[in-house]
PDB file of C-alpha atoms in Angstrom:
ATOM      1  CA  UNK P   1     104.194 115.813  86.619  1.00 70.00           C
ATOM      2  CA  UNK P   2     106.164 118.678  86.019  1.00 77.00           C
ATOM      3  CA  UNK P   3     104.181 120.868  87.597  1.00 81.00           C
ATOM      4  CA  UNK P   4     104.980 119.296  90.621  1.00 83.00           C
ATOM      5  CA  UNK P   5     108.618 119.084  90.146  1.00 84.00           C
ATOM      6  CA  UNK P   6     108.612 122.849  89.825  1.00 85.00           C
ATOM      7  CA  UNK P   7     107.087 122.699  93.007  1.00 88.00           C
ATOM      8  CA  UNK P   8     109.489 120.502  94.859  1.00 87.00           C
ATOM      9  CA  UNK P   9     112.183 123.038  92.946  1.00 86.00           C
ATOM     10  CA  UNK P  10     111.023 126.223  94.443  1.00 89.00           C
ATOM     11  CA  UNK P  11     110.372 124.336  97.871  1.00 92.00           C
ATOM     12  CA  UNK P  12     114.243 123.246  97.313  1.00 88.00           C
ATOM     13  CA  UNK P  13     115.177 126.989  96.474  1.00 87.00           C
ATOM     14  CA  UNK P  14     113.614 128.368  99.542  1.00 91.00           C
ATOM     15  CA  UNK P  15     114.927 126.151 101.876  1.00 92.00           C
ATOM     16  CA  UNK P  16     118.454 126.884 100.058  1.00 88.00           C
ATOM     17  CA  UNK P  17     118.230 130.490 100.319  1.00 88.00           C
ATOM     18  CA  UNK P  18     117.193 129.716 104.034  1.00 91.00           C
ATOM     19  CA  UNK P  19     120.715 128.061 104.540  1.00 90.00           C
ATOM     20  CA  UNK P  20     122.421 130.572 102.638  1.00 88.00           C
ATOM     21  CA  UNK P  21     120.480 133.859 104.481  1.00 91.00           C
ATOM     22  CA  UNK P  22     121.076 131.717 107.950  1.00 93.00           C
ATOM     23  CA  UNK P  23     124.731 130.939 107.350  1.00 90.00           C
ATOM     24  CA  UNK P  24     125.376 134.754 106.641  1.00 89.00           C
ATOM     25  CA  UNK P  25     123.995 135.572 109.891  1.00 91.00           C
ATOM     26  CA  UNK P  26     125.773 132.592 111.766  1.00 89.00           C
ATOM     27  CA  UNK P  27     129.663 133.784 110.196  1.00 86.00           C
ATOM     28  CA  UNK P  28     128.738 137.426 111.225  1.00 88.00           C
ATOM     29  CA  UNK P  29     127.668 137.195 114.768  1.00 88.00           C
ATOM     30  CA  UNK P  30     129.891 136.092 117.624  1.00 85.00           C
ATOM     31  CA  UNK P  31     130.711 132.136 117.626  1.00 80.00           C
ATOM     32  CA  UNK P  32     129.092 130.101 120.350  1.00 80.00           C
ATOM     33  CA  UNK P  33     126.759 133.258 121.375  1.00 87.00           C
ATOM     34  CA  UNK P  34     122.843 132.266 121.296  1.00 91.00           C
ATOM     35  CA  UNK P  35     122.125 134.052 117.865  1.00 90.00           C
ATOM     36  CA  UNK P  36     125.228 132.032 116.431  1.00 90.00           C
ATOM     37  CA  UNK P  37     123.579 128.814 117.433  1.00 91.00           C
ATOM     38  CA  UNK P  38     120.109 129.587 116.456  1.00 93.00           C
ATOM     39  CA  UNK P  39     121.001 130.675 113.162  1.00 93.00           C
ATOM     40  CA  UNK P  40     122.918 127.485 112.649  1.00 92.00           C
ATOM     41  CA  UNK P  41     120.189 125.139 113.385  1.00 94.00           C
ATOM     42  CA  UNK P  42     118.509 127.014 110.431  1.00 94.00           C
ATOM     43  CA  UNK P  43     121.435 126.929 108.448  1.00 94.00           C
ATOM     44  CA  UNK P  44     121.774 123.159 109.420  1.00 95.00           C
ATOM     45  CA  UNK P  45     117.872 123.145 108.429  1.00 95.00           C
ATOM     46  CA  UNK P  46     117.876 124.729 105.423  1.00 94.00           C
ATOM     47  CA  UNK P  47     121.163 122.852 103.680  1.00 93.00           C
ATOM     48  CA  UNK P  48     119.915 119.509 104.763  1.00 95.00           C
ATOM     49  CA  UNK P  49     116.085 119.683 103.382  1.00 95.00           C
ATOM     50  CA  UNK P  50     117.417 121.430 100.619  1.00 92.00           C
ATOM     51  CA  UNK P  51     119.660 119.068  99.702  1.00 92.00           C
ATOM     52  CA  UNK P  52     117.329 115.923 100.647  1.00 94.00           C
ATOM     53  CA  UNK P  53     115.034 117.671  97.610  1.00 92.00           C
ATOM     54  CA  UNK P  54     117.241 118.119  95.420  1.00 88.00           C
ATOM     55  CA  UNK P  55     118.441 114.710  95.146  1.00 90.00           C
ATOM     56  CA  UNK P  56     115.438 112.812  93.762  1.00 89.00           C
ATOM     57  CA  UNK P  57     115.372 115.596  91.364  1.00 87.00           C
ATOM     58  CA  UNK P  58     118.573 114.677  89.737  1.00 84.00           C
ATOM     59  CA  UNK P  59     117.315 111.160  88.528  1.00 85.00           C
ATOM     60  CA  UNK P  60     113.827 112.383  87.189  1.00 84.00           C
ATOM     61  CA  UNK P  61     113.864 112.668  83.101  1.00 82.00           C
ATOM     62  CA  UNK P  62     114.820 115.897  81.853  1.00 80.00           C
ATOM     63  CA  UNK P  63     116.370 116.748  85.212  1.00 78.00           C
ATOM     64  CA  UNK P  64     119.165 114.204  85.500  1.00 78.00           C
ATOM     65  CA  UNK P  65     122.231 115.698  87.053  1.00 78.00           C
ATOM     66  CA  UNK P  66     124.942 113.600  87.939  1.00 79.00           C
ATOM     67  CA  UNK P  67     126.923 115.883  89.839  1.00 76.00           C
ATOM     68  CA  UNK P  68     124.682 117.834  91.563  1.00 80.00           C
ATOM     69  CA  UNK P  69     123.119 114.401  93.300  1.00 84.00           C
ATOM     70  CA  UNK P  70     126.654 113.774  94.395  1.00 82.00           C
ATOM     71  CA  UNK P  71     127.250 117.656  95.547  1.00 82.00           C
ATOM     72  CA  UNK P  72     123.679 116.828  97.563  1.00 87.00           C
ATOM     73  CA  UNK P  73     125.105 114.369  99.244  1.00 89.00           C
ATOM     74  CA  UNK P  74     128.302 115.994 100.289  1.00 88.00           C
ATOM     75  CA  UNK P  75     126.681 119.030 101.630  1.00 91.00           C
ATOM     76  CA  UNK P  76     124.499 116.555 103.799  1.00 94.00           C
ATOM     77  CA  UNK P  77     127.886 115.411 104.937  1.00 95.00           C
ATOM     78  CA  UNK P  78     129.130 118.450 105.965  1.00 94.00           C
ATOM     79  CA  UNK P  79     126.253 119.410 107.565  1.00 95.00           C
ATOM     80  CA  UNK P  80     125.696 116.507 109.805  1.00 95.00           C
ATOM     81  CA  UNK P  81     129.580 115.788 110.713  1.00 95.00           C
ATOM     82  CA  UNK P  82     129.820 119.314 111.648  1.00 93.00           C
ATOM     83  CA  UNK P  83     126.867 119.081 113.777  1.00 94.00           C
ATOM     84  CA  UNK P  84     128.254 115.244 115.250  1.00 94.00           C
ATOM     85  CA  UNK P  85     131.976 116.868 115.914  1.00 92.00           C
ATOM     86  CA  UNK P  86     129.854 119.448 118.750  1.00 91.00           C
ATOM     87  CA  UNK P  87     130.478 116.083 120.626  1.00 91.00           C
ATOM     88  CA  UNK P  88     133.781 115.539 120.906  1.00 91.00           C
ATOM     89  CA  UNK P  89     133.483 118.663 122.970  1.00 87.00           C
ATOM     90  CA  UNK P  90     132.408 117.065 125.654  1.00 83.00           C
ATOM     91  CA  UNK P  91     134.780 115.583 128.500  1.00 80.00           C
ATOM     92  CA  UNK P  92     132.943 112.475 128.837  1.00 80.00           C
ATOM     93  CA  UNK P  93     133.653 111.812 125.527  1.00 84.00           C
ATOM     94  CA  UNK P  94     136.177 109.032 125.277  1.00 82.00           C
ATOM     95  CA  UNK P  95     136.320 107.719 121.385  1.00 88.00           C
ATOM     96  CA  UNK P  96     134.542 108.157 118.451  1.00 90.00           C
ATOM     97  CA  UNK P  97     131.009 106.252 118.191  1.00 92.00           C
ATOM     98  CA  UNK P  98     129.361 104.399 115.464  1.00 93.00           C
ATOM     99  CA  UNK P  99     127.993 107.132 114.328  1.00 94.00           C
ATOM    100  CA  UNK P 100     130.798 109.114 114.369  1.00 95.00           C
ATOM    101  CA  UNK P 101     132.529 106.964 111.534  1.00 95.00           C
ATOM    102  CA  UNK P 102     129.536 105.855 109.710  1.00 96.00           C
ATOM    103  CA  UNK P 103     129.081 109.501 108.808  1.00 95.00           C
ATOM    104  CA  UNK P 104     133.040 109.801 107.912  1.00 96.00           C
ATOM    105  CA  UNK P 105     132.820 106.243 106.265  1.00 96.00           C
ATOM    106  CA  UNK P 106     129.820 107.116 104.135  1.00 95.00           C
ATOM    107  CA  UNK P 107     131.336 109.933 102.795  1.00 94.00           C
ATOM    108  CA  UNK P 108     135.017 108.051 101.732  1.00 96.00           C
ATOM    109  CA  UNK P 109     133.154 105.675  99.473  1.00 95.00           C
ATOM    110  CA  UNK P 110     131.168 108.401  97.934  1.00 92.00           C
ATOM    111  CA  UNK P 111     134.595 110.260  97.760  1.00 94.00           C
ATOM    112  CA  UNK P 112     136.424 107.514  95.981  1.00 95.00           C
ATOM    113  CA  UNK P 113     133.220 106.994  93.581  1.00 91.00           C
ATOM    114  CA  UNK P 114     133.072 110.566  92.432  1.00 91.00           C
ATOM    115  CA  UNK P 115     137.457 110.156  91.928  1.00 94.00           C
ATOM    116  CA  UNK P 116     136.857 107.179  89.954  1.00 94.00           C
ATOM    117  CA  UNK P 117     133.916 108.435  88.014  1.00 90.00           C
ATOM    118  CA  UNK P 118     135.558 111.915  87.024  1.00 91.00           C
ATOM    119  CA  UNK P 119     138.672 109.509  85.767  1.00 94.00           C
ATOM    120  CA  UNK P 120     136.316 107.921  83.839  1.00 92.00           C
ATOM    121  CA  UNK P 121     135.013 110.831  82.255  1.00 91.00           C
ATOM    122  CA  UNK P 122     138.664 112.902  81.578  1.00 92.00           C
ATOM    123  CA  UNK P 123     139.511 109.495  79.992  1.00 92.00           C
ATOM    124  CA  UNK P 124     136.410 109.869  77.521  1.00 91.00           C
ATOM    125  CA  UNK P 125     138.234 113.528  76.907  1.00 89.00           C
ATOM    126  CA  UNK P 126     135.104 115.035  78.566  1.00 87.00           C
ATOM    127  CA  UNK P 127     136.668 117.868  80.391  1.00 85.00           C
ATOM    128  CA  UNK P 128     133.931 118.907  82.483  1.00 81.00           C
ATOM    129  CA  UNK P 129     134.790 115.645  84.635  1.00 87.00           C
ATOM    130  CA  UNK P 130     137.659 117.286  86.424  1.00 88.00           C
ATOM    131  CA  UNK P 131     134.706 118.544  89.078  1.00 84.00           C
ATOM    132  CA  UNK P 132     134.051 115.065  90.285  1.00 88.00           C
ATOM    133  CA  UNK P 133     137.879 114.873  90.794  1.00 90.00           C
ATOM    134  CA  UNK P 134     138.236 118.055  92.263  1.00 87.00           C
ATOM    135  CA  UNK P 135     135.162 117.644  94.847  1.00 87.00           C
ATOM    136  CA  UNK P 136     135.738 114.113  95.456  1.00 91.00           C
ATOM    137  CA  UNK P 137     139.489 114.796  96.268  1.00 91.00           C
ATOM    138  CA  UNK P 138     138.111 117.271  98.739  1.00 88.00           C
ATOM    139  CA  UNK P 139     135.988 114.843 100.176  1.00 91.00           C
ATOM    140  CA  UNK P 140     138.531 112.352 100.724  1.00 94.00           C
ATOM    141  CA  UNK P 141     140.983 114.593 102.425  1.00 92.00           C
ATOM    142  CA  UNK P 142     138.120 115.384 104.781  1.00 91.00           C
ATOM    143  CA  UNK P 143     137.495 111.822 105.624  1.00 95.00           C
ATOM    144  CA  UNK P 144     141.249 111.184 106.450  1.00 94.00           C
ATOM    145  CA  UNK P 145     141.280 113.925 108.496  1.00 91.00           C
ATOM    146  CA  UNK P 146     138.621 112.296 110.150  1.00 94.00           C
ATOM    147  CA  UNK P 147     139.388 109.540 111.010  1.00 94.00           C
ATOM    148  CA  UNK P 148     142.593 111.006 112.234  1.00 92.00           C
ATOM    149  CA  UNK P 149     141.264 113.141 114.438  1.00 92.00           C
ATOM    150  CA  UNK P 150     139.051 110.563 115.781  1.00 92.00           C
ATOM    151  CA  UNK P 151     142.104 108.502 116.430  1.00 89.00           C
ATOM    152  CA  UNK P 152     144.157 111.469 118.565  1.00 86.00           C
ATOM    153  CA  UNK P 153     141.158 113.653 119.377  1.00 86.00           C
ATOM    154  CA  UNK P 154     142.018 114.054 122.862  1.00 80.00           C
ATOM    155  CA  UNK P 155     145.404 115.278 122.437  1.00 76.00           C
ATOM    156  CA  UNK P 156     144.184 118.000 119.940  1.00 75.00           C
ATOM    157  CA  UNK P 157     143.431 121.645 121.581  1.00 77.00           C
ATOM    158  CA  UNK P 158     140.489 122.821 120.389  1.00 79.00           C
ATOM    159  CA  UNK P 159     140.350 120.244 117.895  1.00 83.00           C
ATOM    160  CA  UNK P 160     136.324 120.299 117.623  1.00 87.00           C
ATOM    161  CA  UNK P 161     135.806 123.201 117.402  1.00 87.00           C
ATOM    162  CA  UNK P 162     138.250 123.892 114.252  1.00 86.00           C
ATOM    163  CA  UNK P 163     136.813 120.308 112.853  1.00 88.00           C
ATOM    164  CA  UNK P 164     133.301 121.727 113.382  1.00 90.00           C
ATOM    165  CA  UNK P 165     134.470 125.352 111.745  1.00 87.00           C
ATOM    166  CA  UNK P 166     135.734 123.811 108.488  1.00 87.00           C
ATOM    167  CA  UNK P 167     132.619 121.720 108.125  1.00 90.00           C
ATOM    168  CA  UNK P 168     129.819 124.010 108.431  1.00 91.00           C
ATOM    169  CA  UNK P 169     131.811 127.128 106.380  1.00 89.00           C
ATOM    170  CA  UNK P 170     132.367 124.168 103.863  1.00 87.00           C
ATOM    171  CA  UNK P 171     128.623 123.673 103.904  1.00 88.00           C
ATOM    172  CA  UNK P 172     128.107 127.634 103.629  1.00 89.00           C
ATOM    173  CA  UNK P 173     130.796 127.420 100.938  1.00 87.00           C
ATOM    174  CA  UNK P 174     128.619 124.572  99.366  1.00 82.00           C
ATOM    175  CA  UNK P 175     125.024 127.122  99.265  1.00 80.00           C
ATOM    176  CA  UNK P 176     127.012 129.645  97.768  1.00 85.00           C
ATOM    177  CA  UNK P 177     127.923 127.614  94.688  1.00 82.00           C
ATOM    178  CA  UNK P 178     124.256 126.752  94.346  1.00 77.00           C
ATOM    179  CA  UNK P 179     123.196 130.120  93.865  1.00 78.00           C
ATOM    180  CA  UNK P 180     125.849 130.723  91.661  1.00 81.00           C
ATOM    181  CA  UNK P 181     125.025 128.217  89.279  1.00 76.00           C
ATOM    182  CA  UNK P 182     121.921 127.612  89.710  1.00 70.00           C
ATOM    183  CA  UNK P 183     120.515 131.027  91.073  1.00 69.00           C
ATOM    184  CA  UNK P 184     122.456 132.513  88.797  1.00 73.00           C
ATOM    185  CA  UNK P 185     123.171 130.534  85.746  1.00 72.00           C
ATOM    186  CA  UNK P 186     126.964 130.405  85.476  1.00 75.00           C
ATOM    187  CA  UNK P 187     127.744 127.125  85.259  1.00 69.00           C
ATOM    188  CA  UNK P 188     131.413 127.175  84.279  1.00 75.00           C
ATOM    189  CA  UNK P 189     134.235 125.187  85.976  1.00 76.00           C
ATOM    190  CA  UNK P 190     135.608 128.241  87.312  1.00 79.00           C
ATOM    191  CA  UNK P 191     132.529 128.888  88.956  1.00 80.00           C
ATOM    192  CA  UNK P 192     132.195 125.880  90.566  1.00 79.00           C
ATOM    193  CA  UNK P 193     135.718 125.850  91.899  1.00 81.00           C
ATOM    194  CA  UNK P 194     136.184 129.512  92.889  1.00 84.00           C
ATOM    195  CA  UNK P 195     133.949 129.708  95.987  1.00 84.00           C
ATOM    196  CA  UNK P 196     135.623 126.317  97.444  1.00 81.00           C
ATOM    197  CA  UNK P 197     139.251 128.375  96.875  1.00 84.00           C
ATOM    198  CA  UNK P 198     137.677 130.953  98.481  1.00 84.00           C
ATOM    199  CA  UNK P 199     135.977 129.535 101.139  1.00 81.00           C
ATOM    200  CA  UNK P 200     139.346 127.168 101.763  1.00 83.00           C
ATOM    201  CA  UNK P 201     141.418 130.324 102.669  1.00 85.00           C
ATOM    202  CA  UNK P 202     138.962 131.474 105.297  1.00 83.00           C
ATOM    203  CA  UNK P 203     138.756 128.002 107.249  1.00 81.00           C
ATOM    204  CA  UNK P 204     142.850 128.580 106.844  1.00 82.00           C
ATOM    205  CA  UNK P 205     142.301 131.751 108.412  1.00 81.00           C
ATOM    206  CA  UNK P 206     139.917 130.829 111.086  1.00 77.00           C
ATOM    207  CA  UNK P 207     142.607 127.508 111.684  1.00 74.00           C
ATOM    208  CA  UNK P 208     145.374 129.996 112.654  1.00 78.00           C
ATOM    209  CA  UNK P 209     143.359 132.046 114.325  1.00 74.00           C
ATOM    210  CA  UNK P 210     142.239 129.319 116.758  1.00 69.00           C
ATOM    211  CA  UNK P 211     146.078 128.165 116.731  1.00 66.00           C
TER     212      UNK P 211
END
């Protein structure tokens, strides 16, 4: 049995590094050229069956990882809204779909869980906790913004395409935390949190940029 969960693993980790290699490539070359969207359907490849893996993983004995089943999930998120939001592009496009907020609705529940189970934890005086919080926080801003943008959409220049930025560099942002911790073994708070401040000023950047 574990055998083949160290299979699955190193299936996981190439498919990971895939995303990671992919969404390099995709950041460096020009946006919307024909390398830029070939590299993100492997980025978009990579994160999602690397994160599909991965989540089974976390509830298999001696493997069981809270967090990182949650952090699966939200990278699926990212992945797949910031794929959807390529839509809105379109003219003929006059409100958001089913789709469109089952994805964003999905991901507020999941939000609010991980808020209400890091509570839970910092109130047990487990400190570690304050990551469900953090990344659950993020999550929930994202779905507001969301929904907000599905609301007013239209009015919003550009408004796609700096919805669809944010998403897939929070993705990118997402792989790069993985191989921190897990590639490389630093699991501290700091090293959870420091690529998302990180990545968070460049989406800022690329925002005003846009503006």
């Amino acid at each position: 049995m574990e055998e083949t969960i160290k299979i699955f693993i190193y299936i996981h980790a190439f498919f990971g590094g895939l995303g990671l290699i992919s969404g390099i490539g995709s950041i460096i070359v020009k946006k919307g050229s024909i390398p830029h969207k070939r590299m993100g359907k492997l980025f978009s490849i990579g994160m999602i069956t690397s994160s599909l893996i991965s989540i089974p993983i976390t509830f298999i004995p001696n493997h069981e990882n809270t967090f990182l089943c949650l952090i699966g999930l939200f990278t699926i998120y990212l992945v797949i809204s910031g794929n959807q939001i390529l839509t809105f592009k379109s003219k003929s496009k006059l409100s958001a779909n089913g789709l469109d907020k089952t994805i964003s609705g999905s991901m507020l529940l999941l939000s609010i869980a991980m808020i209400s189970f890091g509570a839970y934890g910092l109130l047990l005086g487990k400190t570690a906790f304050i990551l469900f919080m953090f990344f659950g926080g993020f999550g929930l801003l994202l779905t507001i913004k969301d929904f907000m943008f599905y609301k007013n959409f239209k009015a919003l220049k550009n408004g796609w395409l700096r919805n669809h930025i944010g998403k897939m560099i929070g993705a990118f942002i997402a792989s790069i935390t993985a191989f921190i911790v897990a590639g490389l073994g630093l699991g501290s708070i700091l090293s959870w949190i420091l690529p998302s401040i990180l990545g968070t000023i460049y989406i800022l950047y690329w925002k005003r940029k846009l503006n």
